């Protein structure tokens, strides 16, 4: 087995290492002390293509593989835990579910700006009563005409205050055994009824935005449903385990 990095992986590691040392590291202490999310650092990371490393070029990505992305997370996290967390959440949680499970239209509309680094994505699974027990999701999405009406509350959502989209998990019905069906729906953060606040006074990774989201009669088109509505639970478990790039199916 060859454990050497490829030429491309080596180049990415060197490039991210230099950026991390020159741009991220000098601001790491301030970001943490002041609990200040470094928006302009993320703008620069977007321009360098870091937010799109594992996604194909046709969706604005850099066409890299899992290891290249991991090397970038490692180099960024080495100098600033906050930036590393927000970076990994933006790519792995905010963007990759759309890449893995989205329709062609969803990829063009929602994944492309994230992969291009023009916007940040987030992933809203956790709720006040559903943390480790994600099956306890209480947020609901009820069909009305061509839309879903979403109501509920999400907690500890990384990047949400600065994100363009949040992938929200919600109960959409019951299966034949009477168990809740949990689906994932892409919600633009500027949709009416969304209230996003970041009031957590954390003990660490304070430069990473962690937000609370209240959804009150949030209306999104049914076409924003992500992947198989029956398999939302498996999809987000797969997302949390880590998606392998490029996709194998
Ligand atoms: C900085 C930060 C960023 C985050 N970002 C996101 C995000 O972007 N999106 C998102 O959806 N969530 C996010 N989370 C939420 C995170 O996923 C949850 O905190 C996590 O799932 C744990 O849930 P909880 O906090 O409700 O703890 P709980 O589930 O209440 O667990 C509390 C304690 O009880 C233990 N415990 C729980 N169940 C059992 C059991 N059955 N048996 C034995 N012990 C048990 C746990 O191990 C833990 O020690 C973030 C959290 C933090 C702190």
PDB file of C-alpha atoms and ligand atoms in Angstrom:
ATOM      1  CA  UNK A   1       0.000   0.000   0.000  1.00  0.00           C
ATOM      2  CA  UNK A   2       1.311   3.441  -0.928  1.00  0.00           C
ATOM      3  CA  UNK A   3       0.997   6.009   1.868  1.00  0.00           C
ATOM      4  CA  UNK A   4       2.655   8.818  -0.106  1.00  0.00           C
ATOM      5  CA  UNK A   5       0.547  11.843  -1.009  1.00  0.00           C
ATOM      6  CA  UNK A   6      -0.072  12.335  -4.715  1.00  0.00           C
ATOM      7  CA  UNK A   7       1.371  15.431  -6.389  1.00  0.00           C
ATOM      8  CA  UNK A   8      -2.046  17.155  -6.230  1.00  0.00           C
ATOM      9  CA  UNK A   9      -2.596  16.247  -2.572  1.00  0.00           C
ATOM     10  CA  UNK A  10       0.868  17.505  -1.706  1.00  0.00           C
ATOM     11  CA  UNK A  11       0.184  20.799  -3.515  1.00  0.00           C
ATOM     12  CA  UNK A  12      -3.114  21.298  -1.694  1.00  0.00           C
ATOM     13  CA  UNK A  13      -1.487  20.569   1.662  1.00  0.00           C
ATOM     14  CA  UNK A  14       1.300  23.102   1.007  1.00  0.00           C
ATOM     15  CA  UNK A  15      -1.121  25.761  -0.242  1.00  0.00           C
ATOM     16  CA  UNK A  16      -3.485  25.401   2.746  1.00  0.00           C
ATOM     17  CA  UNK A  17      -0.557  25.220   5.160  1.00  0.00           C
ATOM     18  CA  UNK A  18       0.786  28.558   3.864  1.00  0.00           C
ATOM     19  CA  UNK A  19      -2.656  30.197   3.966  1.00  0.00           C
ATOM     20  CA  UNK A  20      -3.297  28.861   7.470  1.00  0.00           C
ATOM     21  CA  UNK A  21       0.041  30.135   8.780  1.00  0.00           C
ATOM     22  CA  UNK A  22      -0.162  33.533   7.095  1.00  0.00           C
ATOM     23  CA  UNK A  23      -3.849  34.416   7.330  1.00  0.00           C
ATOM     24  CA  UNK A  24      -5.691  32.239   9.865  1.00  0.00           C
ATOM     25  CA  UNK A  25      -3.160  31.714  12.643  1.00  0.00           C
ATOM     26  CA  UNK A  26      -2.456  35.426  13.375  1.00  0.00           C
ATOM     27  CA  UNK A  27      -6.178  35.994  14.018  1.00  0.00           C
ATOM     28  CA  UNK A  28      -6.954  32.781  15.871  1.00  0.00           C
ATOM     29  CA  UNK A  29      -6.647  34.121  19.420  1.00  0.00           C
ATOM     30  CA  UNK A  30      -8.710  37.224  18.685  1.00  0.00           C
ATOM     31  CA  UNK A  31     -11.445  35.174  16.963  1.00  0.00           C
ATOM     32  CA  UNK A  32     -11.683  32.926  19.996  1.00  0.00           C
ATOM     33  CA  UNK A  33     -11.459  35.637  22.675  1.00  0.00           C
ATOM     34  CA  UNK A  34     -14.021  37.859  21.007  1.00  0.00           C
ATOM     35  CA  UNK A  35     -16.205  35.023  19.714  1.00  0.00           C
ATOM     36  CA  UNK A  36     -15.976  36.644  16.300  1.00  0.00           C
ATOM     37  CA  UNK A  37     -16.666  34.541  13.210  1.00  0.00           C
ATOM     38  CA  UNK A  38     -13.959  35.451  10.648  1.00  0.00           C
ATOM     39  CA  UNK A  39     -16.164  36.209   7.633  1.00  0.00           C
ATOM     40  CA  UNK A  40     -13.378  37.675   5.488  1.00  0.00           C
ATOM     41  CA  UNK A  41     -11.149  34.632   6.110  1.00  0.00           C
ATOM     42  CA  UNK A  42     -13.941  32.486   4.690  1.00  0.00           C
ATOM     43  CA  UNK A  43     -14.251  34.842   1.700  1.00  0.00           C
ATOM     44  CA  UNK A  44     -10.561  34.283   1.010  1.00  0.00           C
ATOM     45  CA  UNK A  45     -10.884  30.534   1.524  1.00  0.00           C
ATOM     46  CA  UNK A  46     -13.715  30.599  -1.009  1.00  0.00           C
ATOM     47  CA  UNK A  47     -11.561  32.449  -3.535  1.00  0.00           C
ATOM     48  CA  UNK A  48      -8.817  29.834  -3.086  1.00  0.00           C
ATOM     49  CA  UNK A  49     -11.336  27.068  -3.848  1.00  0.00           C
ATOM     50  CA  UNK A  50     -11.061  25.516  -0.391  1.00  0.00           C
ATOM     51  CA  UNK A  51     -14.821  25.335   0.163  1.00  0.00           C
ATOM     52  CA  UNK A  52     -15.198  23.278  -2.988  1.00  0.00           C
ATOM     53  CA  UNK A  53     -12.240  20.900  -2.691  1.00  0.00           C
ATOM     54  CA  UNK A  54     -14.202  17.627  -2.838  1.00  0.00           C
ATOM     55  CA  UNK A  55     -16.884  18.660  -5.319  1.00  0.00           C
ATOM     56  CA  UNK A  56     -16.723  18.299  -9.129  1.00  0.00           C
ATOM     57  CA  UNK A  57     -15.818  21.316 -11.223  1.00  0.00           C
ATOM     58  CA  UNK A  58     -19.227  21.241 -12.939  1.00  0.00           C
ATOM     59  CA  UNK A  59     -20.729  22.374  -9.588  1.00  0.00           C
ATOM     60  CA  UNK A  60     -18.084  25.010  -8.924  1.00  0.00           C
ATOM     61  CA  UNK A  61     -15.800  22.684  -6.967  1.00  0.00           C
ATOM     62  CA  UNK A  62     -12.121  21.864  -7.331  1.00  0.00           C
ATOM     63  CA  UNK A  63     -12.557  18.165  -8.177  1.00  0.00           C
ATOM     64  CA  UNK A  64     -10.385  16.896  -5.313  1.00  0.00           C
ATOM     65  CA  UNK A  65     -10.736  13.699  -3.313  1.00  0.00           C
ATOM     66  CA  UNK A  66     -11.485  12.879   0.334  1.00  0.00           C
ATOM     67  CA  UNK A  67      -7.825  12.922   1.371  1.00  0.00           C
ATOM     68  CA  UNK A  68      -7.226  16.379  -0.145  1.00  0.00           C
ATOM     69  CA  UNK A  69     -10.203  17.734   1.796  1.00  0.00           C
ATOM     70  CA  UNK A  70      -9.019  16.027   5.005  1.00  0.00           C
ATOM     71  CA  UNK A  71      -5.560  17.572   4.561  1.00  0.00           C
ATOM     72  CA  UNK A  72      -7.196  21.010   4.325  1.00  0.00           C
ATOM     73  CA  UNK A  73      -9.280  20.417   7.482  1.00  0.00           C
ATOM     74  CA  UNK A  74      -6.119  19.266   9.262  1.00  0.00           C
ATOM     75  CA  UNK A  75      -4.035  22.275   8.225  1.00  0.00           C
ATOM     76  CA  UNK A  76      -6.763  24.794   9.111  1.00  0.00           C
ATOM     77  CA  UNK A  77      -7.640  23.063  12.398  1.00  0.00           C
ATOM     78  CA  UNK A  78      -3.939  22.974  13.313  1.00  0.00           C
ATOM     79  CA  UNK A  79      -3.827  26.773  13.623  1.00  0.00           C
ATOM     80  CA  UNK A  80      -7.438  27.582  14.613  1.00  0.00           C
ATOM     81  CA  UNK A  81      -9.982  25.116  15.988  1.00  0.00           C
ATOM     82  CA  UNK A  82     -12.835  27.553  15.370  1.00  0.00           C
ATOM     83  CA  UNK A  83     -12.037  28.048  11.692  1.00  0.00           C
ATOM     84  CA  UNK A  84     -11.394  24.318  11.279  1.00  0.00           C
ATOM     85  CA  UNK A  85     -14.780  23.468  12.777  1.00  0.00           C
ATOM     86  CA  UNK A  86     -16.669  25.990  10.669  1.00  0.00           C
ATOM     87  CA  UNK A  87     -14.804  24.925   7.535  1.00  0.00           C
ATOM     88  CA  UNK A  88     -15.478  21.218   8.095  1.00  0.00           C
ATOM     89  CA  UNK A  89     -19.143  21.887   8.932  1.00  0.00           C
ATOM     90  CA  UNK A  90     -19.626  24.057   5.830  1.00  0.00           C
ATOM     91  CA  UNK A  91     -18.242  21.365   3.517  1.00  0.00           C
ATOM     92  CA  UNK A  92     -19.221  18.110   5.253  1.00  0.00           C
ATOM     93  CA  UNK A  93     -22.578  19.114   6.692  1.00  0.00           C
ATOM     94  CA  UNK A  94     -23.764  22.135   4.701  1.00  0.00           C
ATOM     95  CA  UNK A  95     -22.744  21.136   1.176  1.00  0.00           C
ATOM     96  CA  UNK A  96     -21.981  17.422   0.926  1.00  0.00           C
ATOM     97  CA  UNK A  97     -25.575  16.179   1.574  1.00  0.00           C
ATOM     98  CA  UNK A  98     -26.683  18.182  -1.479  1.00  0.00           C
ATOM     99  CA  UNK A  99     -23.875  16.643  -3.519  1.00  0.00           C
ATOM    100  CA  UNK A 100     -24.642  13.138  -2.242  1.00  0.00           C
ATOM    101  CA  UNK A 101     -28.441  13.169  -2.349  1.00  0.00           C
ATOM    102  CA  UNK A 102     -29.556  16.242  -4.311  1.00  0.00           C
ATOM    103  CA  UNK A 103     -31.251  16.380  -7.692  1.00  0.00           C
ATOM    104  CA  UNK A 104     -29.445  17.969 -10.620  1.00  0.00           C
ATOM    105  CA  UNK A 105     -31.480  21.173 -10.101  1.00  0.00           C
ATOM    106  CA  UNK A 106     -30.678  21.269  -6.364  1.00  0.00           C
ATOM    107  CA  UNK A 107     -26.976  20.819  -7.099  1.00  0.00           C
ATOM    108  CA  UNK A 108     -26.987  23.642  -9.618  1.00  0.00           C
ATOM    109  CA  UNK A 109     -29.031  25.985  -7.444  1.00  0.00           C
ATOM    110  CA  UNK A 110     -27.767  25.242  -3.941  1.00  0.00           C
ATOM    111  CA  UNK A 111     -24.460  23.340  -4.147  1.00  0.00           C
ATOM    112  CA  UNK A 112     -22.733  25.521  -6.744  1.00  0.00           C
ATOM    113  CA  UNK A 113     -22.591  28.773  -4.691  1.00  0.00           C
ATOM    114  CA  UNK A 114     -21.375  26.772  -1.669  1.00  0.00           C
ATOM    115  CA  UNK A 115     -18.667  24.953  -3.640  1.00  0.00           C
ATOM    116  CA  UNK A 116     -17.596  28.216  -5.273  1.00  0.00           C
ATOM    117  CA  UNK A 117     -17.166  29.690  -1.796  1.00  0.00           C
ATOM    118  CA  UNK A 118     -19.684  32.437  -2.500  1.00  0.00           C
ATOM    119  CA  UNK A 119     -21.916  31.298   0.372  1.00  0.00           C
ATOM    120  CA  UNK A 120     -21.811  29.049   3.414  1.00  0.00           C
ATOM    121  CA  UNK A 121     -24.039  26.067   4.128  1.00  0.00           C
ATOM    122  CA  UNK A 122     -25.239  24.614   7.410  1.00  0.00           C
ATOM    123  CA  UNK A 123     -27.021  21.514   8.673  1.00  0.00           C
ATOM    124  CA  UNK A 124     -29.796  21.610  11.264  1.00  0.00           C
ATOM    125  CA  UNK A 125     -30.315  18.250  12.892  1.00  0.00           C
ATOM    126  CA  UNK A 126     -29.935  18.868  16.634  1.00  0.00           C
ATOM    127  CA  UNK A 127     -32.912  20.076  18.667  1.00  0.00           C
ATOM    128  CA  UNK A 128     -33.392  20.845  22.346  1.00  0.00           C
ATOM    129  CA  UNK A 129     -34.863  17.330  22.751  1.00  0.00           C
ATOM    130  CA  UNK A 130     -32.947  15.556  19.983  1.00  0.00           C
ATOM    131  CA  UNK A 131     -29.158  15.516  20.301  1.00  0.00           C
ATOM    132  CA  UNK A 132     -27.538  12.077  20.513  1.00  0.00           C
ATOM    133  CA  UNK A 133     -31.039  10.731  19.953  1.00  0.00           C
ATOM    134  CA  UNK A 134     -31.588  12.228  16.500  1.00  0.00           C
ATOM    135  CA  UNK A 135     -34.635   9.986  16.047  1.00  0.00           C
ATOM    136  CA  UNK A 136     -36.383  12.189  18.620  1.00  0.00           C
ATOM    137  CA  UNK A 137     -36.719  15.039  16.085  1.00  0.00           C
ATOM    138  CA  UNK A 138     -39.809  17.113  16.818  1.00  0.00           C
ATOM    139  CA  UNK A 139     -39.641  19.699  14.018  1.00  0.00           C
ATOM    140  CA  UNK A 140     -42.440  19.011  11.540  1.00  0.00           C
ATOM    141  CA  UNK A 141     -42.848  19.660   7.821  1.00  0.00           C
ATOM    142  CA  UNK A 142     -46.465  19.466   6.694  1.00  0.00           C
ATOM    143  CA  UNK A 143     -47.445  19.386   3.019  1.00  0.00           C
ATOM    144  CA  UNK A 144     -49.646  22.222   1.808  1.00  0.00           C
ATOM    145  CA  UNK A 145     -50.200  22.410  -1.944  1.00  0.00           C
ATOM    146  CA  UNK A 146     -46.766  22.498  -3.575  1.00  0.00           C
ATOM    147  CA  UNK A 147     -45.025  23.510  -0.358  1.00  0.00           C
ATOM    148  CA  UNK A 148     -43.873  22.249   3.021  1.00  0.00           C
ATOM    149  CA  UNK A 149     -44.724  24.288   6.101  1.00  0.00           C
ATOM    150  CA  UNK A 150     -41.995  23.776   8.685  1.00  0.00           C
ATOM    151  CA  UNK A 151     -42.288  24.432  12.419  1.00  0.00           C
ATOM    152  CA  UNK A 152     -39.761  23.658  15.126  1.00  0.00           C
ATOM    153  CA  UNK A 153     -36.527  24.587  16.826  1.00  0.00           C
ATOM    154  CA  UNK A 154     -32.905  23.659  16.155  1.00  0.00           C
ATOM    155  CA  UNK A 155     -29.963  24.088  18.509  1.00  0.00           C
ATOM    156  CA  UNK A 156     -26.155  24.296  18.189  1.00  0.00           C
ATOM    157  CA  UNK A 157     -26.160  24.785  14.395  1.00  0.00           C
ATOM    158  CA  UNK A 158     -22.698  25.640  13.090  1.00  0.00           C
ATOM    159  CA  UNK A 159     -22.455  28.586  10.651  1.00  0.00           C
ATOM    160  CA  UNK A 160     -26.236  29.162  10.495  1.00  0.00           C
ATOM    161  CA  UNK A 161     -26.053  32.920  11.216  1.00  0.00           C
ATOM    162  CA  UNK A 162     -23.743  33.364   8.217  1.00  0.00           C
ATOM    163  CA  UNK A 163     -25.209  30.691   5.960  1.00  0.00           C
ATOM    164  CA  UNK A 164     -27.276  30.955   2.799  1.00  0.00           C
ATOM    165  CA  UNK A 165     -28.944  27.590   3.348  1.00  0.00           C
ATOM    166  CA  UNK A 166     -29.652  25.224   6.198  1.00  0.00           C
ATOM    167  CA  UNK A 167     -30.552  21.602   5.596  1.00  0.00           C
ATOM    168  CA  UNK A 168     -33.270  21.009   8.164  1.00  0.00           C
ATOM    169  CA  UNK A 169     -34.416  17.594   9.340  1.00  0.00           C
ATOM    170  CA  UNK A 170     -38.127  17.356  10.046  1.00  0.00           C
ATOM    171  CA  UNK A 171     -40.871  14.795  10.619  1.00  0.00           C
ATOM    172  CA  UNK A 172     -42.889  14.485   7.404  1.00  0.00           C
ATOM    173  CA  UNK A 173     -45.204  11.596   8.346  1.00  0.00           C
ATOM    174  CA  UNK A 174     -45.388   8.091   9.788  1.00  0.00           C
ATOM    175  CA  UNK A 175     -44.297   4.788   8.247  1.00  0.00           C
ATOM    176  CA  UNK A 176     -46.366   1.580   8.211  1.00  0.00           C
ATOM    177  CA  UNK A 177     -45.015   0.694  11.686  1.00  0.00           C
ATOM    178  CA  UNK A 178     -46.244   4.023  13.057  1.00  0.00           C
ATOM    179  CA  UNK A 179     -42.723   5.444  13.418  1.00  0.00           C
ATOM    180  CA  UNK A 180     -41.907   9.006  12.444  1.00  0.00           C
ATOM    181  CA  UNK A 181     -40.462   9.500   8.965  1.00  0.00           C
ATOM    182  CA  UNK A 182     -37.691  12.097   9.174  1.00  0.00           C
ATOM    183  CA  UNK A 183     -36.791  13.882   5.952  1.00  0.00           C
ATOM    184  CA  UNK A 184     -34.218  16.529   5.069  1.00  0.00           C
ATOM    185  CA  UNK A 185     -35.277  19.799   3.434  1.00  0.00           C
ATOM    186  CA  UNK A 186     -33.102  22.606   2.064  1.00  0.00           C
ATOM    187  CA  UNK A 187     -34.234  25.913   3.575  1.00  0.00           C
ATOM    188  CA  UNK A 188     -32.781  29.258   2.425  1.00  0.00           C
ATOM    189  CA  UNK A 189     -31.940  31.142   5.614  1.00  0.00           C
ATOM    190  CA  UNK A 190     -33.722  34.291   4.415  1.00  0.00           C
ATOM    191  CA  UNK A 191     -37.089  32.517   4.203  1.00  0.00           C
ATOM    192  CA  UNK A 192     -39.839  34.260   6.159  1.00  0.00           C
ATOM    193  CA  UNK A 193     -40.401  32.673   9.565  1.00  0.00           C
ATOM    194  CA  UNK A 194     -36.731  31.784  10.158  1.00  0.00           C
ATOM    195  CA  UNK A 195     -35.186  33.324  13.281  1.00  0.00           C
ATOM    196  CA  UNK A 196     -31.473  32.613  13.684  1.00  0.00           C
ATOM    197  CA  UNK A 197     -29.589  33.779  16.761  1.00  0.00           C
ATOM    198  CA  UNK A 198     -26.123  32.985  18.079  1.00  0.00           C
ATOM    199  CA  UNK A 199     -26.245  33.635  21.789  1.00  0.00           C
ATOM    200  CA  UNK A 200     -24.258  30.665  23.047  1.00  0.00           C
ATOM    201  CA  UNK A 201     -21.379  31.769  25.250  1.00  0.00           C
ATOM    202  CA  UNK A 202     -19.162  28.747  24.529  1.00  0.00           C
ATOM    203  CA  UNK A 203     -16.072  27.647  26.475  1.00  0.00           C
ATOM    204  CA  UNK A 204     -14.120  26.830  23.300  1.00  0.00           C
ATOM    205  CA  UNK A 205     -14.183  27.161  19.499  1.00  0.00           C
ATOM    206  CA  UNK A 206     -15.787  30.545  20.152  1.00  0.00           C
ATOM    207  CA  UNK A 207     -14.825  31.918  16.745  1.00  0.00           C
ATOM    208  CA  UNK A 208     -17.067  29.307  15.113  1.00  0.00           C
ATOM    209  CA  UNK A 209     -20.656  30.482  14.800  1.00  0.00           C
ATOM    210  CA  UNK A 210     -23.070  28.249  16.718  1.00  0.00           C
ATOM    211  CA  UNK A 211     -26.707  29.236  16.332  1.00  0.00           C
ATOM    212  CA  UNK A 212     -30.197  28.523  17.476  1.00  0.00           C
ATOM    213  CA  UNK A 213     -32.923  28.443  14.827  1.00  0.00           C
ATOM    214  CA  UNK A 214     -36.642  28.904  15.368  1.00  0.00           C
ATOM    215  CA  UNK A 215     -38.842  27.947  12.418  1.00  0.00           C
ATOM    216  CA  UNK A 216     -42.344  29.400  12.480  1.00  0.00           C
ATOM    217  CA  UNK A 217     -44.556  28.475   9.531  1.00  0.00           C
ATOM    218  CA  UNK A 218     -41.551  28.447   7.224  1.00  0.00           C
ATOM    219  CA  UNK A 219     -42.797  27.762   3.695  1.00  0.00           C
ATOM    220  CA  UNK A 220     -40.498  26.101   1.150  1.00  0.00           C
ATOM    221  CA  UNK A 221     -41.353  24.411  -2.150  1.00  0.00           C
ATOM    222  CA  UNK A 222     -41.602  20.603  -2.108  1.00  0.00           C
ATOM    223  CA  UNK A 223     -38.788  20.512  -4.657  1.00  0.00           C
ATOM    224  CA  UNK A 224     -36.427  21.485  -1.783  1.00  0.00           C
ATOM    225  CA  UNK A 225     -36.869  18.048  -0.221  1.00  0.00           C
ATOM    226  CA  UNK A 226     -33.430  16.413  -0.250  1.00  0.00           C
ATOM    227  CA  UNK A 227     -33.097  12.833  -1.478  1.00  0.00           C
ATOM    228  CA  UNK A 228     -35.479  10.047  -0.599  1.00  0.00           C
ATOM    229  CA  UNK A 229     -38.157  11.306   1.835  1.00  0.00           C
ATOM    230  CA  UNK A 230     -38.345   7.853   3.448  1.00  0.00           C
ATOM    231  CA  UNK A 231     -34.595   7.692   4.009  1.00  0.00           C
ATOM    232  CA  UNK A 232     -33.867  11.036   5.644  1.00  0.00           C
ATOM    233  CA  UNK A 233     -32.587   9.312   8.803  1.00  0.00           C
ATOM    234  CA  UNK A 234     -30.152   7.075   6.861  1.00  0.00           C
ATOM    235  CA  UNK A 235     -29.062  10.041   4.786  1.00  0.00           C
ATOM    236  CA  UNK A 236     -28.058  12.192   7.713  1.00  0.00           C
ATOM    237  CA  UNK A 237     -26.401   9.248   9.476  1.00  0.00           C
ATOM    238  CA  UNK A 238     -24.404   8.739   6.268  1.00  0.00           C
ATOM    239  CA  UNK A 239     -23.605  12.478   6.263  1.00  0.00           C
ATOM    240  CA  UNK A 240     -22.359  12.354   9.868  1.00  0.00           C
ATOM    241  CA  UNK A 241     -20.233   9.266   9.109  1.00  0.00           C
ATOM    242  CA  UNK A 242     -18.594  11.183   6.257  1.00  0.00           C
ATOM    243  CA  UNK A 243     -19.241  11.148   2.539  1.00  0.00           C
ATOM    244  CA  UNK A 244     -16.465   9.701   0.398  1.00  0.00           C
ATOM    245  CA  UNK A 245     -15.367  11.846  -2.557  1.00  0.00           C
ATOM    246  CA  UNK A 246     -15.718  11.442  -5.452  1.00  0.00           C
ATOM    247  CA  UNK A 247     -19.078   9.694  -5.025  1.00  0.00           C
ATOM    248  CA  UNK A 248     -18.924   5.939  -5.587  1.00  0.00           C
ATOM    249  CA  UNK A 249     -22.508   5.437  -6.862  1.00  0.00           C
TER     250      UNK A 249
HETATM  251  C1  LIG B   1     -19.744  23.541  18.851  1.00  0.00           C
HETATM  252  C2  LIG B   1     -20.885  22.676  18.421  1.00  0.00           C
HETATM  253  C3  LIG B   1     -21.280  22.660  17.090  1.00  0.00           C
HETATM  254  C4  LIG B   1     -22.364  21.882  16.681  1.00  0.00           C
HETATM  255  N1  LIG B   1     -22.769  21.925  15.366  1.00  0.00           N
HETATM  256  C5  LIG B   1     -23.888  21.253  14.994  1.00  0.00           C
HETATM  257  C6  LIG B   1     -24.406  21.391  13.652  1.00  0.00           C
HETATM  258  O1  LIG B   1     -23.833  22.078  12.799  1.00  0.00           O
HETATM  259  N2  LIG B   1     -25.562  20.756  13.353  1.00  0.00           N
HETATM  260  C7  LIG B   1     -26.236  19.982  14.256  1.00  0.00           C
HETATM  261  O2  LIG B   1     -27.269  19.441  13.895  1.00  0.00           O
HETATM  262  N3  LIG B   1     -25.764  19.828  15.525  1.00  0.00           N
HETATM  263  C8  LIG B   1     -24.618  20.445  15.915  1.00  0.00           C
HETATM  264  N4  LIG B   1     -24.147  20.322  17.202  1.00  0.00           N
HETATM  265  C9  LIG B   1     -24.896  19.533  18.144  1.00  0.00           C
HETATM  266  C10 LIG B   1     -24.236  18.193  18.480  1.00  0.00           C
HETATM  267  O3  LIG B   1     -24.381  17.327  17.393  1.00  0.00           O
HETATM  268  C11 LIG B   1     -24.956  17.704  19.745  1.00  0.00           C
HETATM  269  O4  LIG B   1     -24.481  18.511  20.803  1.00  0.00           O
HETATM  270  C12 LIG B   1     -24.700  16.260  20.011  1.00  0.00           C
HETATM  271  O5  LIG B   1     -25.445  15.487  19.096  1.00  0.00           O
HETATM  272  C13 LIG B   1     -25.083  15.852  21.436  1.00  0.00           C
HETATM  273  O6  LIG B   1     -26.401  16.214  21.687  1.00  0.00           O
HETATM  274  P1  LIG B   1     -26.814  17.025  23.018  1.00  0.00           P
HETATM  275  O7  LIG B   1     -25.945  18.219  23.097  1.00  0.00           O
HETATM  276  O8  LIG B   1     -28.303  17.195  23.006  1.00  0.00           O
HETATM  277  O9  LIG B   1     -26.392  16.061  24.198  1.00  0.00           O
HETATM  278  P2  LIG B   1     -27.219  14.844  24.786  1.00  0.00           P
HETATM  279  O10 LIG B   1     -27.698  13.978  23.657  1.00  0.00           O
HETATM  280  O11 LIG B   1     -28.224  15.360  25.748  1.00  0.00           O
HETATM  281  O12 LIG B   1     -26.084  14.079  25.548  1.00  0.00           O
HETATM  282  C14 LIG B   1     -25.580  14.548  26.804  1.00  0.00           C
HETATM  283  C15 LIG B   1     -24.694  13.477  27.402  1.00  0.00           C
HETATM  284  O13 LIG B   1     -25.452  12.258  27.612  1.00  0.00           O
HETATM  285  C16 LIG B   1     -24.816  11.162  26.954  1.00  0.00           C
HETATM  286  N5  LIG B   1     -25.860  10.282  26.390  1.00  0.00           N
HETATM  287  C17 LIG B   1     -26.806  10.632  25.496  1.00  0.00           C
HETATM  288  N6  LIG B   1     -27.596   9.581  25.222  1.00  0.00           N
HETATM  289  C18 LIG B   1     -27.111   8.550  25.948  1.00  0.00           C
HETATM  290  C19 LIG B   1     -27.488   7.178  26.081  1.00  0.00           C
HETATM  291  N7  LIG B   1     -28.535   6.669  25.422  1.00  0.00           N
HETATM  292  N8  LIG B   1     -26.755   6.399  26.902  1.00  0.00           N
HETATM  293  C20 LIG B   1     -25.700   6.895  27.577  1.00  0.00           C
HETATM  294  N9  LIG B   1     -25.288   8.188  27.495  1.00  0.00           N
HETATM  295  C21 LIG B   1     -25.990   8.994  26.688  1.00  0.00           C
HETATM  296  C22 LIG B   1     -23.951  11.799  25.845  1.00  0.00           C
HETATM  297  O14 LIG B   1     -22.854  10.966  25.492  1.00  0.00           O
HETATM  298  C23 LIG B   1     -23.495  13.085  26.509  1.00  0.00           C
HETATM  299  O15 LIG B   1     -22.381  12.877  27.329  1.00  0.00           O
HETATM  300  C24 LIG B   1     -23.049  21.074  17.637  1.00  0.00           C
HETATM  301  C25 LIG B   1     -22.645  21.070  18.968  1.00  0.00           C
HETATM  302  C26 LIG B   1     -21.584  21.862  19.363  1.00  0.00           C
HETATM  303  C27 LIG B   1     -21.195  21.858  20.825  1.00  0.00           C
END
